[in-house]
PDB file of C-alpha atoms and ligand atoms in Angstrom:
ATOM      1  CA  MET A 208      16.359 -11.939 -16.486  1.00 36.00           C
ATOM      2  CA  PHE A 209      19.651 -10.482 -15.399  1.00 40.00           C
ATOM      3  CA  THR A 210      19.199  -7.225 -17.305  1.00 38.00           C
ATOM      4  CA  LEU A 211      15.590  -6.918 -16.143  1.00 46.00           C
ATOM      5  CA  ASP A 212      16.745  -7.205 -12.524  1.00 46.00           C
ATOM      6  CA  LEU A 213      19.367  -4.540 -13.134  1.00 47.00           C
ATOM      7  CA  PHE A 214      16.932  -2.071 -14.593  1.00 51.00           C
ATOM      8  CA  SER A 215      14.159  -2.686 -12.088  1.00 52.00           C
ATOM      9  CA  ASP A 216      16.212  -0.763  -9.518  1.00 53.00           C
ATOM     10  CA  LEU A 217      16.001   2.362 -11.645  1.00 56.00           C
ATOM     11  CA  PRO A 218      13.022   4.685 -11.403  1.00 56.00           C
ATOM     12  CA  ARG A 219      10.646   4.548 -14.329  1.00 66.00           C
ATOM     13  CA  SER A 220      10.001   7.366 -16.674  1.00 67.00           C
ATOM     14  CA  THR A 221       7.102   9.331 -15.233  1.00 73.00           C
ATOM     15  CA  GLY A 222       3.723   9.621 -16.918  1.00 84.00           C
ATOM     16  CA  ASN A 223       3.053   6.192 -18.394  1.00 95.00           C
ATOM     17  CA  ARG A 224      -0.034   4.416 -17.162  1.00 97.00           C
ATOM     18  CA  GLN A 225      -1.297   0.879 -17.421  1.00 97.00           C
ATOM     19  CA  GLN A 226      -4.980   0.086 -17.114  1.00 98.00           C
ATOM     20  CA  LEU A 227      -5.404  -2.945 -14.838  1.00 98.00           C
ATOM     21  CA  GLY A 228      -9.188  -3.062 -15.013  1.00 98.00           C
ATOM     22  CA  PRO A 229     -12.215  -0.870 -15.742  1.00 98.00           C
ATOM     23  CA  GLY A 230     -11.557   1.092 -12.527  1.00 98.00           C
ATOM     24  CA  ALA A 231      -7.914   0.273 -11.847  1.00 98.00           C
ATOM     25  CA  TRP A 232      -4.686   1.951 -12.973  1.00 98.00           C
ATOM     26  CA  LEU A 233      -0.972   1.665 -12.435  1.00 98.00           C
ATOM     27  CA  LEU A 234       0.392   5.215 -12.622  1.00 98.00           C
ATOM     28  CA  GLU A 235       4.101   4.819 -13.291  1.00 98.00           C
ATOM     29  CA  GLY A 236       6.339   7.210 -11.415  1.00 98.00           C
ATOM     30  CA  PHE A 237       3.386   9.320 -10.223  1.00 98.00           C
ATOM     31  CA  ALA A 238       4.928   9.818  -6.755  1.00 98.00           C
ATOM     32  CA  LEU A 239       8.537  10.229  -7.882  1.00 98.00           C
ATOM     33  CA  ALA A 240       8.627  14.010  -7.504  1.00 97.00           C
ATOM     34  CA  THR A 241       7.533  13.809  -3.849  1.00 98.00           C
ATOM     35  CA  ALA A 242       9.186  10.481  -2.973  1.00 98.00           C
ATOM     36  CA  ARG A 243      11.873  11.984  -0.784  1.00 98.00           C
ATOM     37  CA  GLU A 244       9.292  13.893   1.299  1.00 98.00           C
ATOM     38  CA  LEU A 245       7.051  10.833   1.497  1.00 98.00           C
ATOM     39  CA  VAL A 246       9.886   8.647   2.819  1.00 98.00           C
ATOM     40  CA  ALA A 247      10.875  11.321   5.365  1.00 98.00           C
ATOM     41  CA  ALA A 248       7.254  11.498   6.553  1.00 98.00           C
ATOM     42  CA  VAL A 249       7.134   7.698   6.877  1.00 98.00           C
ATOM     43  CA  GLU A 250      10.244   7.800   9.077  1.00 98.00           C
ATOM     44  CA  ASP A 251       8.493  10.396  11.287  1.00 98.00           C
ATOM     45  CA  VAL A 252       5.423   8.170  11.617  1.00 98.00           C
ATOM     46  CA  HIS A 253       7.699   5.229  12.446  1.00 98.00           C
ATOM     47  CA  GLN A 254       9.283   7.233  15.280  1.00 98.00           C
ATOM     48  CA  ALA A 255       5.881   7.763  16.878  1.00 98.00           C
ATOM     49  CA  SER A 256       4.088   4.520  15.969  1.00 98.00           C
ATOM     50  CA  PRO A 257       6.704   1.893  15.106  1.00 98.00           C
ATOM     51  CA  PRO A 258       6.095  -0.785  12.456  1.00 98.00           C
ATOM     52  CA  ARG A 259       5.104  -4.090  14.050  1.00 98.00           C
ATOM     53  CA  HIS A 260       4.214  -7.617  12.968  1.00 98.00           C
ATOM     54  CA  LEU A 261       0.516  -8.148  13.609  1.00 98.00           C
ATOM     55  CA  VAL A 262      -1.114 -11.482  14.368  1.00 97.00           C
ATOM     56  CA  THR A 263      -3.997 -12.606  12.153  1.00 95.00           C
ATOM     57  CA  PRO A 264      -7.286 -13.868  13.624  1.00 95.00           C
ATOM     58  CA  GLY A 265      -6.046 -17.329  12.557  1.00 96.00           C
ATOM     59  CA  GLY A 266      -2.982 -16.973  14.806  1.00 97.00           C
ATOM     60  CA  PHE A 267      -0.314 -16.343  12.143  1.00 96.00           C
ATOM     61  CA  THR A 268       2.240 -13.549  12.509  1.00 97.00           C
ATOM     62  CA  MET A 269       2.327 -11.419   9.356  1.00 97.00           C
ATOM     63  CA  SER A 270       5.684 -11.066   7.569  1.00 97.00           C
ATOM     64  CA  VAL A 271       4.849  -7.445   6.653  1.00 98.00           C
ATOM     65  CA  ALA A 272       5.508  -4.915   9.439  1.00 98.00           C
ATOM     66  CA  MET A 273       2.625  -2.423   9.692  1.00 98.00           C
ATOM     67  CA  THR A 274       1.723   0.891  11.171  1.00 98.00           C
ATOM     68  CA  ASN A 275      -0.726   3.667  10.262  1.00 98.00           C
ATOM     69  CA  CYS A 276      -1.343   7.351  10.195  1.00 98.00           C
ATOM     70  CA  GLY A 277      -4.627   9.192   9.946  1.00 98.00           C
ATOM     71  CA  ARG A 278      -7.752   9.402  12.063  1.00 98.00           C
ATOM     72  CA  LEU A 279      -8.099   5.622  11.882  1.00 98.00           C
ATOM     73  CA  GLY A 280      -5.609   2.792  11.583  1.00 98.00           C
ATOM     74  CA  TRP A 281      -5.999  -0.812  10.464  1.00 98.00           C
ATOM     75  CA  THR A 282      -5.016  -3.470  12.986  1.00 97.00           C
ATOM     76  CA  SER A 283      -5.360  -7.192  13.438  1.00 96.00           C
ATOM     77  CA  ASP A 284      -5.244  -9.516  16.406  1.00 96.00           C
ATOM     78  CA  LEU A 285      -6.761 -12.828  17.441  1.00 96.00           C
ATOM     79  CA  ARG A 286     -10.184 -11.154  17.759  1.00 96.00           C
ATOM     80  CA  GLY A 287     -10.250  -9.983  14.148  1.00 95.00           C
ATOM     81  CA  TYR A 288      -9.454  -7.051  11.857  1.00 95.00           C
ATOM     82  CA  GLN A 289     -10.567  -3.558  12.743  1.00 95.00           C
ATOM     83  CA  TYR A 290      -9.965   0.138  12.309  1.00 97.00           C
ATOM     84  CA  THR A 291      -9.166   1.937  15.558  1.00 97.00           C
ATOM     85  CA  PRO A 292      -8.505   5.628  16.398  1.00 98.00           C
ATOM     86  CA  VAL A 293      -5.806   4.615  18.888  1.00 98.00           C
ATOM     87  CA  ASP A 294      -2.564   2.731  18.192  1.00 98.00           C
ATOM     88  CA  PRO A 295      -2.911  -0.308  20.468  1.00 97.00           C
ATOM     89  CA  LEU A 296       0.899  -0.571  20.783  1.00 97.00           C
ATOM     90  CA  ILE A 297       1.433   2.860  22.321  1.00 98.00           C
ATOM     91  CA  GLN A 298      -2.118   3.587  23.480  1.00 98.00           C
ATOM     92  CA  ARG A 299      -2.156   6.951  21.731  1.00 98.00           C
ATOM     93  CA  PRO A 300      -3.894   8.214  18.563  1.00 98.00           C
ATOM     94  CA  TRP A 301      -2.173   7.329  15.302  1.00 98.00           C
ATOM     95  CA  PRO A 302       0.060  10.109  13.914  1.00 98.00           C
ATOM     96  CA  THR A 303      -1.873  12.552  11.737  1.00 98.00           C
ATOM     97  CA  LEU A 304      -1.847  12.265   7.932  1.00 98.00           C
ATOM     98  CA  PRO A 305       0.993  14.463   6.638  1.00 98.00           C
ATOM     99  CA  PRO A 306      -0.260  17.065   4.095  1.00 98.00           C
ATOM    100  CA  VAL A 307       2.134  15.634   1.469  1.00 98.00           C
ATOM    101  CA  PHE A 308       0.355  12.260   1.839  1.00 98.00           C
ATOM    102  CA  LEU A 309      -3.111  13.779   1.489  1.00 98.00           C
ATOM    103  CA  SER A 310      -2.310  15.800  -1.587  1.00 98.00           C
ATOM    104  CA  LEU A 311      -0.523  12.944  -3.351  1.00 98.00           C
ATOM    105  CA  ALA A 312      -3.404  10.528  -2.618  1.00 98.00           C
ATOM    106  CA  ALA A 313      -6.000  12.987  -3.904  1.00 98.00           C
ATOM    107  CA  ARG A 314      -4.028  13.753  -7.068  1.00 98.00           C
ATOM    108  CA  ALA A 315      -3.441  10.068  -7.842  1.00 98.00           C
ATOM    109  CA  ALA A 316      -7.115   9.228  -7.297  1.00 98.00           C
ATOM    110  CA  GLU A 317      -8.102  12.112  -9.572  1.00 98.00           C
ATOM    111  CA  ALA A 318      -5.674  10.918 -12.264  1.00 98.00           C
ATOM    112  CA  ALA A 319      -7.462   7.564 -12.152  1.00 98.00           C
ATOM    113  CA  GLY A 320     -10.897   9.183 -12.420  1.00 97.00           C
ATOM    114  CA  TYR A 321     -11.906   9.409  -8.746  1.00 98.00           C
ATOM    115  CA  THR A 322     -12.603  12.987  -7.711  1.00 97.00           C
ATOM    116  CA  ALA A 323     -12.529  14.426  -4.178  1.00 94.00           C
ATOM    117  CA  PHE A 324     -10.767  11.444  -2.582  1.00 97.00           C
ATOM    118  CA  SER A 325     -10.326  12.293   1.081  1.00 97.00           C
ATOM    119  CA  PRO A 326      -8.796   9.333   2.952  1.00 97.00           C
ATOM    120  CA  ASP A 327      -9.115   8.993   6.720  1.00 97.00           C
ATOM    121  CA  ALA A 328      -6.601   6.151   7.040  1.00 98.00           C
ATOM    122  CA  CYS A 329      -3.174   5.297   5.651  1.00 98.00           C
ATOM    123  CA  LEU A 330      -1.708   1.857   6.274  1.00 98.00           C
ATOM    124  CA  ILE A 331       2.091   1.869   6.030  1.00 98.00           C
ATOM    125  CA  ASN A 332       3.657  -1.487   5.171  1.00 98.00           C
ATOM    126  CA  THR A 333       7.362  -2.274   5.503  1.00 98.00           C
ATOM    127  CA  TYR A 334       8.790  -5.132   3.409  1.00 98.00           C
ATOM    128  CA  THR A 335      12.293  -6.579   3.670  1.00 98.00           C
ATOM    129  CA  ALA A 336      13.815  -9.515   1.740  1.00 98.00           C
ATOM    130  CA  GLY A 337      11.354 -12.412   1.752  1.00 98.00           C
ATOM    131  CA  THR A 338       8.373 -10.406   3.049  1.00 98.00           C
ATOM    132  CA  ARG A 339       5.156 -11.206   1.223  1.00 97.00           C
ATOM    133  CA  LEU A 340       1.506 -10.297   1.476  1.00 97.00           C
ATOM    134  CA  SER A 341      -0.918 -13.059   0.616  1.00 95.00           C
ATOM    135  CA  LEU A 342      -3.990 -12.480  -1.539  1.00 97.00           C
ATOM    136  CA  HIS A 343      -6.715 -10.557   0.270  1.00 96.00           C
ATOM    137  CA  GLN A 344      -9.498  -8.042  -0.304  1.00 96.00           C
ATOM    138  CA  ASP A 345      -9.580  -4.605   1.339  1.00 95.00           C
ATOM    139  CA  LYS A 346     -13.121  -4.811   2.674  1.00 94.00           C
ATOM    140  CA  ASP A 347     -13.014  -3.554   6.255  1.00 93.00           C
ATOM    141  CA  GLU A 348     -13.975  -0.056   5.064  1.00 94.00           C
ATOM    142  CA  GLN A 349     -17.580   1.220   5.254  1.00 93.00           C
ATOM    143  CA  ASP A 350     -17.135   3.438   2.242  1.00 90.00           C
ATOM    144  CA  LEU A 351     -16.620   1.144  -0.748  1.00 94.00           C
ATOM    145  CA  SER A 352     -17.414   3.975  -3.174  1.00 94.00           C
ATOM    146  CA  ALA A 353     -13.925   5.418  -2.584  1.00 97.00           C
ATOM    147  CA  PRO A 354     -10.900   3.821  -4.251  1.00 98.00           C
ATOM    148  CA  ILE A 355      -7.762   2.394  -2.656  1.00 98.00           C
ATOM    149  CA  VAL A 356      -4.605   4.352  -3.497  1.00 98.00           C
ATOM    150  CA  SER A 357      -1.366   2.397  -3.085  1.00 98.00           C
ATOM    151  CA  VAL A 358       2.062   4.080  -3.267  1.00 98.00           C
ATOM    152  CA  SER A 359       5.284   2.100  -3.703  1.00 98.00           C
ATOM    153  CA  LEU A 360       8.569   3.438  -2.320  1.00 98.00           C
ATOM    154  CA  GLY A 361      12.046   1.922  -2.276  1.00 98.00           C
ATOM    155  CA  LEU A 362      12.776  -1.585  -3.501  1.00 98.00           C
ATOM    156  CA  PRO A 363      10.659  -2.920  -6.387  1.00 98.00           C
ATOM    157  CA  ALA A 364       8.085  -5.665  -5.895  1.00 98.00           C
ATOM    158  CA  VAL A 365       5.634  -7.781  -7.848  1.00 98.00           C
ATOM    159  CA  PHE A 366       2.047  -6.686  -7.205  1.00 98.00           C
ATOM    160  CA  LEU A 367      -0.491  -9.472  -7.638  1.00 98.00           C
ATOM    161  CA  PHE A 368      -3.874  -8.369  -8.931  1.00 98.00           C
ATOM    162  CA  GLY A 369      -6.549 -11.055  -8.963  1.00 98.00           C
ATOM    163  CA  GLY A 370     -10.276 -11.000  -9.470  1.00 98.00           C
ATOM    164  CA  ALA A 371     -13.434 -10.885  -7.393  1.00 97.00           C
ATOM    165  CA  ARG A 372     -12.880 -14.456  -6.202  1.00 97.00           C
ATOM    166  CA  ARG A 373      -9.778 -15.814  -4.494  1.00 96.00           C
ATOM    167  CA  THR A 374      -9.457 -18.504  -7.154  1.00 96.00           C
ATOM    168  CA  ASP A 375      -9.601 -16.090 -10.124  1.00 98.00           C
ATOM    169  CA  PRO A 376      -6.454 -15.759 -12.274  1.00 97.00           C
ATOM    170  CA  VAL A 377      -3.858 -13.322 -10.953  1.00 98.00           C
ATOM    171  CA  GLN A 378      -2.021 -10.713 -13.040  1.00 98.00           C
ATOM    172  CA  ARG A 379       1.510  -9.779 -11.996  1.00 98.00           C
ATOM    173  CA  TYR A 380       2.763  -6.188 -12.286  1.00 98.00           C
ATOM    174  CA  GLU A 381       6.129  -4.858 -11.284  1.00 98.00           C
ATOM    175  CA  VAL A 382       5.749  -1.865  -8.971  1.00 98.00           C
ATOM    176  CA  ARG A 383       8.791   0.360  -8.599  1.00 98.00           C
ATOM    177  CA  HIS A 384       9.798   3.309  -6.470  1.00 98.00           C
ATOM    178  CA  GLY A 385       7.301   6.116  -7.105  1.00 98.00           C
ATOM    179  CA  ASP A 386       4.631   3.984  -8.763  1.00 98.00           C
ATOM    180  CA  VAL A 387       1.003   4.366  -7.640  1.00 98.00           C
ATOM    181  CA  VAL A 388      -1.772   1.820  -8.111  1.00 98.00           C
ATOM    182  CA  VAL A 389      -5.394   2.975  -7.783  1.00 98.00           C
ATOM    183  CA  TRP A 390      -8.347   0.583  -7.748  1.00 98.00           C
ATOM    184  CA  GLY A 391     -11.999   1.442  -7.220  1.00 98.00           C
ATOM    185  CA  GLY A 392     -15.448   1.164  -8.728  1.00 97.00           C
ATOM    186  CA  GLU A 393     -16.093  -2.350  -9.981  1.00 97.00           C
ATOM    187  CA  ASP A 394     -12.458  -3.259  -9.207  1.00 98.00           C
ATOM    188  CA  ARG A 395     -12.650  -2.095  -5.576  1.00 98.00           C
ATOM    189  CA  LEU A 396     -12.945  -5.587  -4.048  1.00 98.00           C
ATOM    190  CA  ARG A 397     -10.434  -7.395  -6.237  1.00 98.00           C
ATOM    191  CA  PHE A 398      -8.058  -9.768  -4.468  1.00 98.00           C
ATOM    192  CA  HIS A 399      -4.484  -8.495  -4.380  1.00 98.00           C
ATOM    193  CA  GLY A 400      -1.156  -9.221  -2.726  1.00 98.00           C
ATOM    194  CA  VAL A 401       2.611  -8.932  -3.057  1.00 98.00           C
ATOM    195  CA  SER A 402       5.170 -11.643  -3.996  1.00 98.00           C
ATOM    196  CA  PRO A 403       8.127 -12.256  -1.662  1.00 98.00           C
ATOM    197  CA  LEU A 404      10.415  -9.232  -1.840  1.00 98.00           C
ATOM    198  CA  LYS A 405      13.810  -9.702  -3.432  1.00 98.00           C
ATOM    199  CA  GLN A 406      16.868  -8.559  -1.556  1.00 98.00           C
ATOM    200  CA  GLY A 407      18.280  -5.193  -2.592  1.00 98.00           C
ATOM    201  CA  GLU A 408      19.445  -1.781  -1.551  1.00 98.00           C
ATOM    202  CA  HIS A 409      17.644   1.442  -2.412  1.00 98.00           C
ATOM    203  CA  PRO A 410      19.212   4.899  -1.947  1.00 98.00           C
ATOM    204  CA  LEU A 411      16.168   6.266  -0.080  1.00 98.00           C
ATOM    205  CA  THR A 412      14.910   3.246   1.864  1.00 98.00           C
ATOM    206  CA  GLY A 413      17.909   0.913   2.186  1.00 98.00           C
ATOM    207  CA  ALA A 414      16.923  -2.755   2.237  1.00 98.00           C
ATOM    208  CA  ARG A 415      13.197  -1.962   2.449  1.00 98.00           C
ATOM    209  CA  ARG A 416      10.137  -1.477   0.334  1.00 98.00           C
ATOM    210  CA  LEU A 417       7.603   0.901   1.890  1.00 98.00           C
ATOM    211  CA  ASN A 418       4.000   0.889   0.760  1.00 98.00           C
ATOM    212  CA  LEU A 419       1.305   3.387   1.646  1.00 98.00           C
ATOM    213  CA  THR A 420      -2.323   2.438   1.125  1.00 98.00           C
ATOM    214  CA  PHE A 421      -4.840   5.210   1.499  1.00 98.00           C
ATOM    215  CA  ARG A 422      -8.394   4.306   2.436  1.00 97.00           C
ATOM    216  CA  LYS A 423     -11.652   6.072   3.111  1.00 97.00           C
ATOM    217  CA  VAL A 424     -13.044   4.080   6.016  1.00 96.00           C
ATOM    218  CA  ASN A 425     -16.010   6.059   7.292  1.00 93.00           C
ATOM    219  CA  LEU A 426     -18.858   7.306   5.129  1.00 83.00           C
TER     220      LEU A 426
HETATM  221  C1  LIG B 756      -1.879  -3.802   0.702  1.00 58.64           C
HETATM  222  O1  LIG B 756      -2.615  -4.524   0.051  1.00 58.64           O
HETATM  223  O2  LIG B 756      -2.218  -3.364   1.828  1.00 58.64           O
HETATM  224  C2  LIG B 756      -0.496  -3.406   0.235  1.00 58.64           C
HETATM  225  C3  LIG B 756      -0.207  -3.673  -1.189  1.00 58.64           C
HETATM  226  C4  LIG B 756       1.237  -3.365  -1.502  1.00 58.64           C
HETATM  227  O3  LIG B 756       2.107  -3.429  -0.608  1.00 58.64           O
HETATM  228  O4  LIG B 756       1.547  -3.055  -2.675  1.00 58.64           O
HETATM  229 FE1  LIG B 757      -4.709  -4.615   0.570  1.00 58.64          FE
END
């Protein structure tokens, strides 16, 4: 355990891939080469549209802090989940998708077999020690033919990948700085989540894990 914990702070070797399902891949280190630019772009988005803890329709405050960039952003409040063109916190459009985000998302999708991925939304999650994301499906998008592309930056985490039903068995995969998970096709609606983040310090993100999920919302 101890040695595993030690090594999980190191970036992986780039290029290995694990198949998580017929349409789902973990691309190890795929974003490593652009990680520094990606983190800098996240900090810019955070300046404009700060991360915030949203309330679920059930009245719970999420432990993940969220913001978005792109034409649309995912939000939640007591009325439900929705994609909006305006950040409700600042009453202005979400920051635009940085070119480095768009090109990375398209290249990762392509590497997983999804051509011409052109996301219109990027949810940016911030995790600190203890932050978790309970099992859920990404199903608020109209366009379910496009995959979800999820980029991990900073501290490592355990990504939970379940099945089509909430009660299906869950696989656990470690996701490290620079790793990208892509799921689409028959895996598009699989339940997924993140285990409580362990405390740590990362040279680029400090005590945080940042996660970008790219989505194609509108057809
Ligand atoms: C998500 O499901 O929106 C994020 C997954 C992750 O943080 O790895
Ligand atoms: Fe999700």
